[in-house]
Amino acid sequence: MADYHEQVLRLWDEWVAETGQPSGAGNPADFIDWAVAAKKLAPRPQDIKRILREQVTRELRKARRFDIEGGFTYRAKQCVTLFDGGVATKHYFDTDTGGTPTLRQKATKQRRDAIAHSVYRGACDVERMNKVFPDDPQLNFFTDFTDDVAELRAAEMRSDDEEDDDDDCVA
């Protein structure tokens, strides 16, 4: 019997074929509407504590603060995966007041490793698409993000300046 992951992938392919999605691409919301209406998809059973843990960690990851001197936002809570008896557990600490030097170093290394993994996946995906569609314009995936960081920092600073301007107009 297929696991939930395999079932979703098979249903997605069935939906794309049945509905004739343009270019084989589709919106997950439309897929869910189709699958639920056809009684082909239901949420898998979940433990309430697991659901709450996912919700809490999502909110911790979304927490942001603004560095006035640097002009940028940063994550207010940092995550580090620790292993106790071979079992991985996530621990969160406050960026400004928590953690130890070792935890901060581990969190930074784990974040970089995760980004490197995502970049690797992106490079492999582009390589595959270029191989499968050799007659189409070839895709590029630049792995140097220095310019991206500079552009995002500048955009964030402009956005903050615009918010400050708006504050001046409040009566």
Coordinates of C-alpha atoms in Angstrom, one line a residue:
M1 CA 0.0 0.0 0.0
A2 CA 1.3 3.5 -0.9
D3 CA 2.1 5.9 1.9
Y4 CA 0.4 9.3 2.0
H5 CA 3.2 11.0 0.1
E6 CA 3.0 8.6 -2.8
Q7 CA -0.8 8.8 -2.7
V8 CA -0.7 12.6 -3.0
L9 CA 1.8 12.4 -5.9
R10 CA -0.4 9.8 -7.8
L11 CA -3.5 11.9 -7.2
W12 CA -1.7 15.1 -8.4
D13 CA -0.7 13.3 -11.7
E14 CA -4.3 12.0 -12.1
W15 CA -5.7 15.5 -11.5
V16 CA -3.3 17.0 -14.1
A17 CA -4.3 14.4 -16.7
E18 CA -8.0 14.5 -15.9
T19 CA -8.3 18.3 -15.9
G20 CA -5.9 19.0 -18.7
Q21 CA -3.9 21.5 -16.7
P22 CA -1.9 23.8 -19.0
S23 CA 1.8 22.8 -19.3
G24 CA 1.1 20.1 -16.6
A25 CA 1.2 22.9 -14.0
G26 CA -1.5 23.6 -11.5
N27 CA -2.6 25.3 -8.3
P28 CA -2.6 23.1 -5.2
A29 CA -5.9 24.8 -4.0
D30 CA -7.6 23.7 -7.2
F31 CA -6.2 20.2 -6.8
I32 CA -7.5 20.0 -3.2
D33 CA -11.0 21.2 -4.3
W34 CA -11.0 18.4 -6.9
A35 CA -9.6 15.7 -4.7
V36 CA -11.9 16.5 -1.7
A37 CA -15.0 16.7 -3.9
A38 CA -14.1 13.3 -5.4
K39 CA -13.5 11.9 -1.9
K40 CA -10.0 11.0 -3.0
L41 CA -8.1 13.0 -0.4
A42 CA -8.5 13.5 3.4
P43 CA -6.2 14.8 6.0
R44 CA -4.1 12.1 7.5
P45 CA -4.6 11.5 11.2
Q46 CA -2.4 13.6 13.4
D47 CA -1.5 13.8 17.0
I48 CA -2.8 17.1 18.5
K49 CA 0.6 17.7 20.2
R50 CA 2.3 17.4 16.9
I51 CA -0.1 19.9 15.3
L52 CA 0.5 22.3 18.1
R53 CA 4.2 21.9 18.0
E54 CA 4.2 22.7 14.2
Q55 CA 2.0 25.8 14.8
V56 CA 4.2 27.0 17.7
T57 CA 7.5 26.5 15.8
R58 CA 6.0 28.3 12.7
E59 CA 5.2 31.3 14.9
L60 CA 8.7 31.2 16.5
R61 CA 10.3 31.1 13.0
K62 CA 8.2 34.1 11.9
A63 CA 9.1 36.3 14.8
R64 CA 11.2 39.3 13.6
R65 CA 12.9 42.3 15.1
F66 CA 14.4 45.4 13.5
D67 CA 18.1 46.4 13.9
I68 CA 17.9 50.2 13.9
E69 CA 21.7 50.7 13.3
G70 CA 21.9 48.1 10.6
G71 CA 18.6 48.9 9.0
F72 CA 17.4 45.3 8.6
T73 CA 15.1 42.8 10.2
Y74 CA 16.3 39.6 11.7
R75 CA 14.8 36.5 13.2
A76 CA 14.0 37.1 16.8
K77 CA 14.2 33.4 17.6
Q78 CA 16.8 31.0 16.4
C79 CA 16.5 27.2 16.0
V80 CA 19.1 24.6 16.6
T81 CA 18.7 20.9 16.3
L82 CA 20.3 18.9 19.1
F83 CA 20.7 15.2 19.4
D84 CA 20.0 13.4 22.6
G85 CA 20.6 9.6 22.5
G86 CA 20.3 9.7 18.7
V87 CA 17.0 11.6 18.8
A88 CA 16.9 15.0 17.1
T89 CA 15.1 17.7 19.0
K90 CA 14.6 21.3 18.0
H91 CA 15.5 24.0 20.5
Y92 CA 14.7 27.7 20.1
F93 CA 16.4 30.6 21.8
D94 CA 16.1 34.4 21.6
T95 CA 18.6 36.0 19.2
D96 CA 19.3 38.9 21.5
T97 CA 19.2 37.3 25.0
G98 CA 19.5 33.5 24.7
G99 CA 21.6 30.7 23.6
T100 CA 25.3 29.9 24.4
P101 CA 28.2 30.6 22.0
T102 CA 28.0 26.9 21.1
L103 CA 24.3 27.0 20.4
R104 CA 24.6 30.2 18.3
Q105 CA 27.5 28.6 16.3
K106 CA 25.5 25.4 15.7
A107 CA 22.4 27.4 14.7
T108 CA 24.4 29.4 12.2
K109 CA 26.1 26.3 10.7
Q110 CA 22.8 24.4 10.5
R111 CA 21.2 27.5 8.8
R112 CA 24.0 27.6 6.3
D113 CA 23.9 23.9 5.6
A114 CA 20.1 24.1 5.0
I115 CA 20.6 27.0 2.5
A116 CA 23.5 25.1 0.8
H117 CA 21.2 22.1 0.5
S118 CA 18.4 24.3 -1.1
V119 CA 20.9 25.8 -3.5
Y120 CA 22.2 22.4 -4.5
R121 CA 18.6 21.2 -5.1
G122 CA 17.9 24.3 -7.2
A123 CA 21.0 23.7 -9.3
C124 CA 20.1 20.1 -9.8
D125 CA 16.5 21.0 -10.8
V126 CA 17.8 23.6 -13.4
E127 CA 20.3 21.1 -14.7
R128 CA 17.6 18.5 -15.2
M129 CA 15.2 21.0 -16.9
N130 CA 18.0 22.1 -19.3
K131 CA 18.7 18.5 -20.1
V132 CA 15.1 17.5 -20.7
F133 CA 14.3 20.6 -22.7
P134 CA 17.5 21.2 -24.7
D135 CA 15.8 23.2 -27.5
D136 CA 14.3 25.8 -25.0
P137 CA 16.3 28.8 -23.8
Q138 CA 18.7 27.3 -21.2
L139 CA 18.0 28.3 -17.6
N140 CA 20.7 29.8 -15.3
F141 CA 21.0 29.3 -11.6
F142 CA 23.5 31.6 -10.1
T143 CA 24.8 30.4 -6.8
D144 CA 26.4 33.6 -5.7
F145 CA 23.8 35.5 -3.6
T146 CA 26.0 38.5 -2.7
D147 CA 24.1 40.8 -5.0
D148 CA 20.7 39.4 -3.8
V149 CA 21.6 40.1 -0.2
A150 CA 22.6 43.7 -1.1
E151 CA 19.4 44.3 -3.1
L152 CA 17.2 42.9 -0.3
R153 CA 19.0 45.0 2.3
A154 CA 18.5 48.1 0.1
A155 CA 14.8 47.3 -0.4
E156 CA 14.3 46.7 3.3
M157 CA 16.0 50.1 4.1
R158 CA 13.8 51.8 1.4
S159 CA 10.7 50.2 2.8
D160 CA 11.6 51.3 6.3
D161 CA 12.2 54.9 5.1
E162 CA 8.8 54.9 3.4
E163 CA 7.2 53.7 6.7
D164 CA 8.9 56.5 8.6
D165 CA 7.6 59.0 6.0
D166 CA 4.1 57.6 6.5
D167 CA 4.5 58.0 10.3
D168 CA 5.3 61.7 9.8
C169 CA 1.9 62.2 8.0
V170 CA -0.2 60.8 10.8
A171 CA -2.3 63.6 12.4

